[in-house]
GROMACS .gro file of N, CA and C in nm:
model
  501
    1UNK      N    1   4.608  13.719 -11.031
    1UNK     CA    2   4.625  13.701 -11.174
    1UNK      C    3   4.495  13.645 -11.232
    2UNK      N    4   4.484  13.658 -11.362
    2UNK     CA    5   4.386  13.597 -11.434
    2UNK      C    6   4.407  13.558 -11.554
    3UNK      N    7   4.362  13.464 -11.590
    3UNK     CA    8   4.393  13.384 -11.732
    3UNK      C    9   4.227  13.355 -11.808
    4UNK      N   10   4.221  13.406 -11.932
    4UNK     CA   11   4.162  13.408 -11.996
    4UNK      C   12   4.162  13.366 -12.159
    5UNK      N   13   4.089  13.287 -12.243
    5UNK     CA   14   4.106  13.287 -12.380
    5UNK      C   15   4.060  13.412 -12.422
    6UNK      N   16   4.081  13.437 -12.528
    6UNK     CA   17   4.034  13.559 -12.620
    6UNK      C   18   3.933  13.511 -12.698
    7UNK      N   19   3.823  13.570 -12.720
    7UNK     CA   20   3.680  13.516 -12.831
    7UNK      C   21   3.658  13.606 -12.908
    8UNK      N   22   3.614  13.540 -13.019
    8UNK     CA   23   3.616  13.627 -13.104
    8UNK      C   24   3.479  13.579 -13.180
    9UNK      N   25   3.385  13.618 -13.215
    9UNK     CA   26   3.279  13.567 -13.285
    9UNK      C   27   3.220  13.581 -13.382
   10UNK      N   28   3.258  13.579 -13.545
   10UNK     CA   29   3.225  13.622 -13.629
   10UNK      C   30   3.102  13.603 -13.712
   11UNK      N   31   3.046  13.561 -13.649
   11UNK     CA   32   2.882  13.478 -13.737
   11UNK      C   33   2.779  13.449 -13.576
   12UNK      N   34   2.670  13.486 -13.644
   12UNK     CA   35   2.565  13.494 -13.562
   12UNK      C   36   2.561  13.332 -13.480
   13UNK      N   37   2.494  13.348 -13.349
   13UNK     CA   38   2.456  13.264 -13.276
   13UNK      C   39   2.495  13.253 -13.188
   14UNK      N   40   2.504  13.143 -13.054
   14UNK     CA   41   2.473  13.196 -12.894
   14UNK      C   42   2.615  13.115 -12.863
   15UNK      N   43   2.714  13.192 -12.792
   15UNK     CA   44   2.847  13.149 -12.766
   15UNK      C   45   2.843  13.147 -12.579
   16UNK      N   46   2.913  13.055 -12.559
   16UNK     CA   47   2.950  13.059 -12.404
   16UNK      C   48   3.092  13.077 -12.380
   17UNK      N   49   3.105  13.201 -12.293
   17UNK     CA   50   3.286  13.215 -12.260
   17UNK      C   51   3.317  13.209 -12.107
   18UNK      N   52   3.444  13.194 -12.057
   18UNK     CA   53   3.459  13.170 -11.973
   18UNK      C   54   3.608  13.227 -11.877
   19UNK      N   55   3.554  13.318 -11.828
   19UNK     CA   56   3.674  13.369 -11.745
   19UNK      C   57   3.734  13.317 -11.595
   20UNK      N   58   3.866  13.267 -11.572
   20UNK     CA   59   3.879  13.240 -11.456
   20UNK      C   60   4.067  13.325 -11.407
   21UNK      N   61   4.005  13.350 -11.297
   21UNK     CA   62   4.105  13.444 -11.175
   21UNK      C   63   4.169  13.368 -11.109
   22UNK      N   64   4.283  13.374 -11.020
   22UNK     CA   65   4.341  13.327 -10.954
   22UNK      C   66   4.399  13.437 -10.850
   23UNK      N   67   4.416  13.400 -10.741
   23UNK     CA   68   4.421  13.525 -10.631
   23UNK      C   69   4.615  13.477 -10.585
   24UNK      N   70   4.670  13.555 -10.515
   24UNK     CA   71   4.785  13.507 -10.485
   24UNK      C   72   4.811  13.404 -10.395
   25UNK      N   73   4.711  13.376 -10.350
   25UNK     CA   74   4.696  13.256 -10.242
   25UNK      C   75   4.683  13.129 -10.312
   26UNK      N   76   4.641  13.145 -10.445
   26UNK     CA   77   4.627  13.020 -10.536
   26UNK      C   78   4.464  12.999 -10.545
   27UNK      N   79   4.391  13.061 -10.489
   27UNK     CA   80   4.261  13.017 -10.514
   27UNK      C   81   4.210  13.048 -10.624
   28UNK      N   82   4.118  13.022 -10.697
   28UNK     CA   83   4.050  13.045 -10.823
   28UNK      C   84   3.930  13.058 -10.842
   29UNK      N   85   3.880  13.135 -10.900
   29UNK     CA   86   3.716  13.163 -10.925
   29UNK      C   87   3.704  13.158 -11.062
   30UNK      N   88   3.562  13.096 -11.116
   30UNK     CA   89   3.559  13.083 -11.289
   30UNK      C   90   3.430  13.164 -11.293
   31UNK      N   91   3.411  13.228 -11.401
   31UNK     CA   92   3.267  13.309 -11.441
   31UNK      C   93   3.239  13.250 -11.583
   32UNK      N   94   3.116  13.238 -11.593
   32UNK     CA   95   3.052  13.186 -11.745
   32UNK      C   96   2.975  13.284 -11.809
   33UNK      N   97   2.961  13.326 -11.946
   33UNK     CA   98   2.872  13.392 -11.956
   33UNK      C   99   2.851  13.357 -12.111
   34UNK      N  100   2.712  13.395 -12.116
   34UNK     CA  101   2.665  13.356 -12.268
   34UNK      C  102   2.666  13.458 -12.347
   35UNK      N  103   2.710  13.490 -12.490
   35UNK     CA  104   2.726  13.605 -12.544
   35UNK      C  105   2.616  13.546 -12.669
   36UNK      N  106   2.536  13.606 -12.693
   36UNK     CA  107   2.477  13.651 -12.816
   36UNK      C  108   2.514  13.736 -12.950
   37UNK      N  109   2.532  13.682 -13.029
   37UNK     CA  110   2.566  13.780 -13.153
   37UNK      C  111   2.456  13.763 -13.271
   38UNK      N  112   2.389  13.853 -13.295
   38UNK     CA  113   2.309  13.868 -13.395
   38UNK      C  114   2.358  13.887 -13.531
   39UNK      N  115   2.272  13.898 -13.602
   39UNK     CA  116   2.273  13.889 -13.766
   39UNK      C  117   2.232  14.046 -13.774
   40UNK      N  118   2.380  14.070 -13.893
   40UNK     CA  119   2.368  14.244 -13.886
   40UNK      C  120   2.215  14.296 -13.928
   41UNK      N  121   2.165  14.421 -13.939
   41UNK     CA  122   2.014  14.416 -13.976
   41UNK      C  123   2.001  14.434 -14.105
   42UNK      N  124   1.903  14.426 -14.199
   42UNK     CA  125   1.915  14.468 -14.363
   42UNK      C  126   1.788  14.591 -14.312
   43UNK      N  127   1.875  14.656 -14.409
   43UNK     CA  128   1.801  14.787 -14.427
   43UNK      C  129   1.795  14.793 -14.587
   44UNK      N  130   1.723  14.652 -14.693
   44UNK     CA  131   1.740  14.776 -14.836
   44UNK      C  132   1.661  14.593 -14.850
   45UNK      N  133   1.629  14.691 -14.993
   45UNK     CA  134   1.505  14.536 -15.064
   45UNK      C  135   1.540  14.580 -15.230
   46UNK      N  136   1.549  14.490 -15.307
   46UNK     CA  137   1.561  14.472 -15.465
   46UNK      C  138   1.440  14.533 -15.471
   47UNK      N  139   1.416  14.662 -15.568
   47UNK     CA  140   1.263  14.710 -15.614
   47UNK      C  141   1.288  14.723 -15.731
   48UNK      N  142   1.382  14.689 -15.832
   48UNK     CA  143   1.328  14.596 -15.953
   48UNK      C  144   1.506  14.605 -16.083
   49UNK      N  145   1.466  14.616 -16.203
   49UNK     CA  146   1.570  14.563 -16.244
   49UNK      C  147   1.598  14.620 -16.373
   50UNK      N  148   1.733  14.671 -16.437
   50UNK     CA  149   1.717  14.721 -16.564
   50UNK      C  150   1.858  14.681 -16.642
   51UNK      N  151   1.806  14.676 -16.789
   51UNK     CA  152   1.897  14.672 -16.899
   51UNK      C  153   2.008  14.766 -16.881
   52UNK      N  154   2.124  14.740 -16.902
   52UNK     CA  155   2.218  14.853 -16.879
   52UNK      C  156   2.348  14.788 -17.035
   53UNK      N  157   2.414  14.887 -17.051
   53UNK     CA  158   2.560  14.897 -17.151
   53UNK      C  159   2.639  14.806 -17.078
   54UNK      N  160   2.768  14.822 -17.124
   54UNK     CA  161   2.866  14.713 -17.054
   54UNK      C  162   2.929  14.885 -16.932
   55UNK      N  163   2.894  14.954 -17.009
   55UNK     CA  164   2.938  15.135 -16.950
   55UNK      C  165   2.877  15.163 -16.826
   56UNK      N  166   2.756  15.069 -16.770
   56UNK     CA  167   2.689  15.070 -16.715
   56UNK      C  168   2.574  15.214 -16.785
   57UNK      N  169   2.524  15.235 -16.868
   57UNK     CA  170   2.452  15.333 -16.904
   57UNK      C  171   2.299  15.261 -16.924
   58UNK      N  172   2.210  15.322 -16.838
   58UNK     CA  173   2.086  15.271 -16.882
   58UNK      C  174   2.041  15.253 -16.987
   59UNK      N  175   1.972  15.128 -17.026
   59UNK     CA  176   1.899  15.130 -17.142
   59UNK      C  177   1.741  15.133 -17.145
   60UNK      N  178   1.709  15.057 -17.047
   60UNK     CA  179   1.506  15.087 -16.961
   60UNK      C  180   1.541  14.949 -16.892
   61UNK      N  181   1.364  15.029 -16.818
   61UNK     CA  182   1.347  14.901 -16.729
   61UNK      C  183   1.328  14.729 -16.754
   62UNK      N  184   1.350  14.625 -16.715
   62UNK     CA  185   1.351  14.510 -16.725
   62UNK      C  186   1.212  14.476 -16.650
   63UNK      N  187   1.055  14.442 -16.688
   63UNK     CA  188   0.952  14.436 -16.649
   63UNK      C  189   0.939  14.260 -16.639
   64UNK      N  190   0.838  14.240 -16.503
   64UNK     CA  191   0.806  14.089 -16.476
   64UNK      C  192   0.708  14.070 -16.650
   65UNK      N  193   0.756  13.985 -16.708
   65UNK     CA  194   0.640  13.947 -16.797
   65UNK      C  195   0.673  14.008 -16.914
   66UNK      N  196   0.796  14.128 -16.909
   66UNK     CA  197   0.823  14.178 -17.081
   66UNK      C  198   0.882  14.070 -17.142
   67UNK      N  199   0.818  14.128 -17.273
   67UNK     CA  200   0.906  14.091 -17.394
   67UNK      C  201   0.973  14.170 -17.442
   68UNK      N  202   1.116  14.181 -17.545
   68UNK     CA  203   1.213  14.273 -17.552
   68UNK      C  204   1.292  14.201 -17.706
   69UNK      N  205   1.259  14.245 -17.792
   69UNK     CA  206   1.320  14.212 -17.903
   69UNK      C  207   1.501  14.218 -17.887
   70UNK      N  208   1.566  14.112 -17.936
   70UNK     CA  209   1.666  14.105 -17.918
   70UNK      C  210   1.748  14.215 -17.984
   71UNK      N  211   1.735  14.300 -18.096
   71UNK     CA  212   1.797  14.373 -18.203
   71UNK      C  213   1.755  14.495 -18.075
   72UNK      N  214   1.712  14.501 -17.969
   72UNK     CA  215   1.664  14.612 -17.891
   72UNK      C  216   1.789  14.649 -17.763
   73UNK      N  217   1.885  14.521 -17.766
   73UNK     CA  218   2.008  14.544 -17.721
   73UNK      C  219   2.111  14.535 -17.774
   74UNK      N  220   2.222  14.597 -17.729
   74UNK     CA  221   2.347  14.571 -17.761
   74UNK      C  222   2.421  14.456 -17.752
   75UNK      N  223   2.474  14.413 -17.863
   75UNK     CA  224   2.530  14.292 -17.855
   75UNK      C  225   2.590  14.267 -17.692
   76UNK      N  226   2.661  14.329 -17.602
   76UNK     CA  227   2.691  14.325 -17.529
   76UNK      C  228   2.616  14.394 -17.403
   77UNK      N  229   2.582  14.336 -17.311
   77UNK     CA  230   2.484  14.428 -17.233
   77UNK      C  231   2.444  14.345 -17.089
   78UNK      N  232   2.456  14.456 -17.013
   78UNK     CA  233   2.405  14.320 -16.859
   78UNK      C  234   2.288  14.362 -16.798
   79UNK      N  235   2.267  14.342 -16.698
   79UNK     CA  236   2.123  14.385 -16.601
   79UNK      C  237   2.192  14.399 -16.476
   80UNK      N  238   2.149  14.518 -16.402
   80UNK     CA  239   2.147  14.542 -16.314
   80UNK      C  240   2.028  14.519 -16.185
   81UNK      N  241   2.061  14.487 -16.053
   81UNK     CA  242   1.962  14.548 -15.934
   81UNK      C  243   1.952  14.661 -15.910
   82UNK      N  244   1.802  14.698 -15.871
   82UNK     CA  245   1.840  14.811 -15.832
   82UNK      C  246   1.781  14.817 -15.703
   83UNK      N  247   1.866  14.941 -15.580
   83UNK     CA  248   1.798  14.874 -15.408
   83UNK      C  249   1.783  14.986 -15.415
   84UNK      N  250   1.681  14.975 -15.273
   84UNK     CA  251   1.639  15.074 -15.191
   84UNK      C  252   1.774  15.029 -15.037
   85UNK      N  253   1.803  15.151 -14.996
   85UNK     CA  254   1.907  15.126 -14.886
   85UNK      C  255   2.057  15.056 -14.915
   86UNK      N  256   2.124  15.016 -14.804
   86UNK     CA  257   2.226  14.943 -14.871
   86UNK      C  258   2.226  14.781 -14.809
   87UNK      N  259   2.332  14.754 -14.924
   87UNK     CA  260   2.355  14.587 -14.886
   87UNK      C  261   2.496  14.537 -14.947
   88UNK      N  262   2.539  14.432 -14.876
   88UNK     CA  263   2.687  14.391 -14.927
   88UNK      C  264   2.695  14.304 -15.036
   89UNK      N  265   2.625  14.222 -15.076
   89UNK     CA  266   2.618  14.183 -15.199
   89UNK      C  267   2.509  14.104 -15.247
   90UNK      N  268   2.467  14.058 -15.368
   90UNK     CA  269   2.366  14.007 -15.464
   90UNK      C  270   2.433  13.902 -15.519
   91UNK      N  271   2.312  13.775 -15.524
   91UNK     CA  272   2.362  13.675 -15.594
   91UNK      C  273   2.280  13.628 -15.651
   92UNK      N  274   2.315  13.627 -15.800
   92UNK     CA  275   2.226  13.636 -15.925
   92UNK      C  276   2.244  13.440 -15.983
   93UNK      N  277   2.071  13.439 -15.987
   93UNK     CA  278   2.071  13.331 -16.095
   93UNK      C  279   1.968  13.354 -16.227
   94UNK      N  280   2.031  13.360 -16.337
   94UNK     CA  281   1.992  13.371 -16.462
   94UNK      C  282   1.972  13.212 -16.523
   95UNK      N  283   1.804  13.187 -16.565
   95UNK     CA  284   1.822  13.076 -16.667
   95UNK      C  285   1.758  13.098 -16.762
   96UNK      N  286   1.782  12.997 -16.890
   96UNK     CA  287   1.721  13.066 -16.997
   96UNK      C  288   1.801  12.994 -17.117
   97UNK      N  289   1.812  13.023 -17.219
   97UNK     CA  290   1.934  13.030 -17.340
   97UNK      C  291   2.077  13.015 -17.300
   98UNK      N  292   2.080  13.143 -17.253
   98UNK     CA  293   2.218  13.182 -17.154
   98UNK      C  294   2.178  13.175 -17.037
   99UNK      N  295   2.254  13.156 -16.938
   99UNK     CA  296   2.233  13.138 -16.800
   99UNK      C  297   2.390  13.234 -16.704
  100UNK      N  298   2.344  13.250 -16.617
  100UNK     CA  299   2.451  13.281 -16.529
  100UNK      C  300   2.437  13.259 -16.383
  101UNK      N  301   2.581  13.229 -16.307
  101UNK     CA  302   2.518  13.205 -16.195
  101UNK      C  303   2.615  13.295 -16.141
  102UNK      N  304   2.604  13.431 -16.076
  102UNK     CA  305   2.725  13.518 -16.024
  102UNK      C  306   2.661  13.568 -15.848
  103UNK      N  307   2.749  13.616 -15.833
  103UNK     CA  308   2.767  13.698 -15.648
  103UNK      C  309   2.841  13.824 -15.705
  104UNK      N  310   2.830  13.917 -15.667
  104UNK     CA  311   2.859  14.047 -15.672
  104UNK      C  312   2.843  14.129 -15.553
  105UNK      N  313   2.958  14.177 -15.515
  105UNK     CA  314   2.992  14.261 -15.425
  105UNK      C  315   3.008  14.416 -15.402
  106UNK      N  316   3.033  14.387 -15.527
  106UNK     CA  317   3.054  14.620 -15.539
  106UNK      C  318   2.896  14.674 -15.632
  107UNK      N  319   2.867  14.744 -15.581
  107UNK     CA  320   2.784  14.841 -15.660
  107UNK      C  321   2.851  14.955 -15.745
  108UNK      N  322   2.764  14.914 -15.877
  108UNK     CA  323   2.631  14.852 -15.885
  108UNK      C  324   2.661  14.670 -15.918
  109UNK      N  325   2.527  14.629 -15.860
  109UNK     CA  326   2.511  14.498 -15.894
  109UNK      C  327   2.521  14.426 -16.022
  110UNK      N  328   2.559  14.372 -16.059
  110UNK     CA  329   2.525  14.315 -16.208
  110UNK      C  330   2.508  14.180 -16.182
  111UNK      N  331   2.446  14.133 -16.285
  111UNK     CA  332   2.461  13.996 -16.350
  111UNK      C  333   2.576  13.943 -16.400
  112UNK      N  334   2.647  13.999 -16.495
  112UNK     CA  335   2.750  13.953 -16.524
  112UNK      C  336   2.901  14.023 -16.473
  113UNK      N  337   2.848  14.049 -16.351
  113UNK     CA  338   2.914  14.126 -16.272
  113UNK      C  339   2.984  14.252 -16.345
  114UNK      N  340   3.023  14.325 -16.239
  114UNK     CA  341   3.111  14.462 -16.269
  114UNK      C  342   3.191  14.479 -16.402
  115UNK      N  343   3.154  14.547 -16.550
  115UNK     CA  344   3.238  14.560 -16.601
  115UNK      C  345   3.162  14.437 -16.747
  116UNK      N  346   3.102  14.329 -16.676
  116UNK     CA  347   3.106  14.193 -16.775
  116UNK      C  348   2.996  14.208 -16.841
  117UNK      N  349   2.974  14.083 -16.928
  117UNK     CA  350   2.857  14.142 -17.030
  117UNK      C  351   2.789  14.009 -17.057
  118UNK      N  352   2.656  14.021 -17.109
  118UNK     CA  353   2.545  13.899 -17.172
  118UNK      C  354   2.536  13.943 -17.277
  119UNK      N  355   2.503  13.805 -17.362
  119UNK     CA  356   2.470  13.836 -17.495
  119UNK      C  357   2.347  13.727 -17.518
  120UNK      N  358   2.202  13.806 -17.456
  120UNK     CA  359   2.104  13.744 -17.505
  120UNK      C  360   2.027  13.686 -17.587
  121UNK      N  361   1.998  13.571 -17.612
  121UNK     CA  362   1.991  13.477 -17.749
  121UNK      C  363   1.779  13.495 -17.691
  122UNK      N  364   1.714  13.490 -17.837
  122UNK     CA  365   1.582  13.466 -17.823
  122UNK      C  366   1.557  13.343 -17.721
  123UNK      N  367   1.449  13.377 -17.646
  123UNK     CA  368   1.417  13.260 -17.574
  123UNK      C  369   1.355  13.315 -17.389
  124UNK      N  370   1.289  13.194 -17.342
  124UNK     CA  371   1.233  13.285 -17.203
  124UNK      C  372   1.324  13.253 -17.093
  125UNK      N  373   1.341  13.388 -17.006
  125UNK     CA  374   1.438  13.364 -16.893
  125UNK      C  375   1.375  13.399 -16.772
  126UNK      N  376   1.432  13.365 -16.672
  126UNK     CA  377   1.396  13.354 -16.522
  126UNK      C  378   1.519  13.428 -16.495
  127UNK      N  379   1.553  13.537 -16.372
  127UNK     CA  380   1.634  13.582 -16.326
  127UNK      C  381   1.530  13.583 -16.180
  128UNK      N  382   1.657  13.563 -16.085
  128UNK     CA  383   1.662  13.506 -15.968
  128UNK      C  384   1.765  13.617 -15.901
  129UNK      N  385   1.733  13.706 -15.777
  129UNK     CA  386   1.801  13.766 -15.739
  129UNK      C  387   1.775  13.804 -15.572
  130UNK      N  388   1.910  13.763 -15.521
  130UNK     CA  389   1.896  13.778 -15.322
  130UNK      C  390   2.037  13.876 -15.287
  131UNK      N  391   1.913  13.984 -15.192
  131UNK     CA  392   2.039  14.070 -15.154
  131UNK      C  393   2.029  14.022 -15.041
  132UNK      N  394   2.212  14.036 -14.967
  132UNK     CA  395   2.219  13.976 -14.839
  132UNK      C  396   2.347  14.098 -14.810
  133UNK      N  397   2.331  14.064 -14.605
  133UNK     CA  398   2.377  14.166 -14.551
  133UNK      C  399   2.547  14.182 -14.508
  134UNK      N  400   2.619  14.052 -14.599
  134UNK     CA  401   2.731  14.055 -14.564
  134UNK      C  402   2.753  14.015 -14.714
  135UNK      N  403   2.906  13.999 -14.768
  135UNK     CA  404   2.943  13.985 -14.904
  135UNK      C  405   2.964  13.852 -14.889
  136UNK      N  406   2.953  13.803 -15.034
  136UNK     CA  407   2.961  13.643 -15.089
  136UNK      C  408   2.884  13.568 -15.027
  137UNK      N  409   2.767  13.632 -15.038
  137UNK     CA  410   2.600  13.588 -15.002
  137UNK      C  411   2.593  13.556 -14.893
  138UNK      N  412   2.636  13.625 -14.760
  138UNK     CA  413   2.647  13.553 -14.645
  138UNK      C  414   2.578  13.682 -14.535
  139UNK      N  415   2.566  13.607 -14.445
  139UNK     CA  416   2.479  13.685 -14.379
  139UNK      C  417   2.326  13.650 -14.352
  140UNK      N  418   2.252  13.784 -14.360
  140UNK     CA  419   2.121  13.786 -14.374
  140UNK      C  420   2.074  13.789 -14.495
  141UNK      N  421   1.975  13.706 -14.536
  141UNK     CA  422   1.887  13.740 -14.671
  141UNK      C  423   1.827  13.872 -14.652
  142UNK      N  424   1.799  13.943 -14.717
  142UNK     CA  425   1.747  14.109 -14.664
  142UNK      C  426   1.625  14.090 -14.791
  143UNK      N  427   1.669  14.037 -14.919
  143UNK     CA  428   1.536  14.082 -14.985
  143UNK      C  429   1.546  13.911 -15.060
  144UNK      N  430   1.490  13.902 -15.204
  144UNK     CA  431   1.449  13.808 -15.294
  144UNK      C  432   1.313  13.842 -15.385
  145UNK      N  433   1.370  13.815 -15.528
  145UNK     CA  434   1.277  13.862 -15.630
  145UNK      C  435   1.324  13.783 -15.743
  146UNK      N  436   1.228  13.723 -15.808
  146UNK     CA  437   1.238  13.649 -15.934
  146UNK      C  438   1.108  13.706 -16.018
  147UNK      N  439   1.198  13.742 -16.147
  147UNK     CA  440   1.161  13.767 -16.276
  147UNK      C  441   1.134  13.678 -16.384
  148UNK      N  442   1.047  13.698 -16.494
  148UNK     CA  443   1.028  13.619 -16.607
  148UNK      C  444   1.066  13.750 -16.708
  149UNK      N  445   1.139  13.732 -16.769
  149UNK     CA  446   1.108  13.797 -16.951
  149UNK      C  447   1.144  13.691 -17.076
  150UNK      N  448   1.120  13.745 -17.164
  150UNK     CA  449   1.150  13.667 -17.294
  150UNK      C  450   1.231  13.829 -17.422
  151UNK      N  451   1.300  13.712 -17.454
  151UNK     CA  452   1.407  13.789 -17.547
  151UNK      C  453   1.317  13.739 -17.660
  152UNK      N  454   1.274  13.822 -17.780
  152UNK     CA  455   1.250  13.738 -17.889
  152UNK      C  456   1.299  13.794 -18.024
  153UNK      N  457   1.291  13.700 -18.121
  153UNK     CA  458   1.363  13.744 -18.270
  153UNK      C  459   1.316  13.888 -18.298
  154UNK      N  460   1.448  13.922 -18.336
  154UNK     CA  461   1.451  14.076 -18.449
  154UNK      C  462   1.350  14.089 -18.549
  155UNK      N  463   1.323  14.154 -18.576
  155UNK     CA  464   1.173  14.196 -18.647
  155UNK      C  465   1.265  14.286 -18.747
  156UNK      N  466   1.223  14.253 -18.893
  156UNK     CA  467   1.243  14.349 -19.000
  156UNK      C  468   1.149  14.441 -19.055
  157UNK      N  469   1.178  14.521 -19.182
  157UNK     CA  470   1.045  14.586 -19.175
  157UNK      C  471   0.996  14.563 -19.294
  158UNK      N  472   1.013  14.420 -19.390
  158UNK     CA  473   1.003  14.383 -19.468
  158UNK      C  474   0.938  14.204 -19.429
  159UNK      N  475   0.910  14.222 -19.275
  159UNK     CA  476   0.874  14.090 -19.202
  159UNK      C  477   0.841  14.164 -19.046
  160UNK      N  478   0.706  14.170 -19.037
  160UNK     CA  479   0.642  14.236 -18.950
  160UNK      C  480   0.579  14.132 -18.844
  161UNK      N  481   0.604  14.006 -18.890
  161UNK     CA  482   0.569  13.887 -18.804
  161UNK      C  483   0.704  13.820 -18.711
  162UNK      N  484   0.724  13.828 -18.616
  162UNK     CA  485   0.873  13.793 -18.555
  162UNK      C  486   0.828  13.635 -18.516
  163UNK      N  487   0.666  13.646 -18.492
  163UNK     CA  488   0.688  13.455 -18.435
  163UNK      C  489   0.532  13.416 -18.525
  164UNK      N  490   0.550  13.319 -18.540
  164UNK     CA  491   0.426  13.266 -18.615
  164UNK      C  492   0.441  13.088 -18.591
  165UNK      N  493   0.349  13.022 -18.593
  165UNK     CA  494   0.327  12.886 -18.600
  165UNK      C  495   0.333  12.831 -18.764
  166UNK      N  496   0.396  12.754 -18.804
  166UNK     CA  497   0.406  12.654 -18.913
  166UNK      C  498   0.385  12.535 -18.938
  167UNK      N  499   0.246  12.487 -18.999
  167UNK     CA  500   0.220  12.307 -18.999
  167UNK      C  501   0.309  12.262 -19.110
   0.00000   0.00000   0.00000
């Protein structure tokens, strides 16, 4: 006979298990062995980021360093990642005016996740974004990329100056 636990190892790092036999005579033998479990591999990297509808419908790209007049989105509107390869989920930090702090699991990625929406107020933001190789940010880090843009006031065409200094 032999009696054994069952192992099960769901997260990376170095496990020791241990099997032991028993013969009908009553004697017993134990075996040890070390099991290794790695961290699944990432195959995909954030290569950059865009304005989208709540429809998910593109609106353009989201550039390190743009500026983007606010009257240039829809009151309602999120940002997407966009990858090369795949990955189980993204976890977004937005600061700024508005801020957000989300994890997202289904593609496509959003900021205000699947379906949800921002409503960007003038002002400069940082977006912060890590794809990783298991969902609810766990796993492997596979990529990381932080952005700057600035949202700024609506421009009329009766006021061609959107920012100016005043003593």
């Amino acid at each position: 006979s032999y009696s054994a636990t069952p192992n099960s190892f769901s997260q990376p790092g170095t496990y020791t298990t241990t099997l032991k036999v028993t013969n009908s005579f009553g004697l017993t033998a134990t075996c040890t062995a070390t099991v290794t479990v790695l961290a699944p591999a990432c195959n995909s990297a954030i290569t950059g980021f865009t304005f989208t509808k709540v429809d998910g419908t593109t609106l353009f790209a989201l550039q390190n360093n743009g500026n983007y007049q606010v009257n240039s989105l829809p009151a309602a509107s999120n940002i997407e990642a966009l990858l090369t390869g795949s990955a189980e989920s993204v976890k977004f930090t937005l600061t700024g005016p508005v801020s957000a702090n989300t994890i997202e699991n289904l593609v496509p990625y959003h900021v205000a996740g699947t379906g949800g929406s921002l409503s960007l107020t003038p002002g400069t933001y940082t977006l912060n974004a890590k794809l990783y190789s298991e969902d609810n940010a766990q796993g492997t880090l596979c990529s990381e990329t932080t952005i700057t843009f600035k949202i700024s006031a609506a421009c009329s065409v009766s006021n061609t100056v959107c920012e100016a200094n005043v003593n």
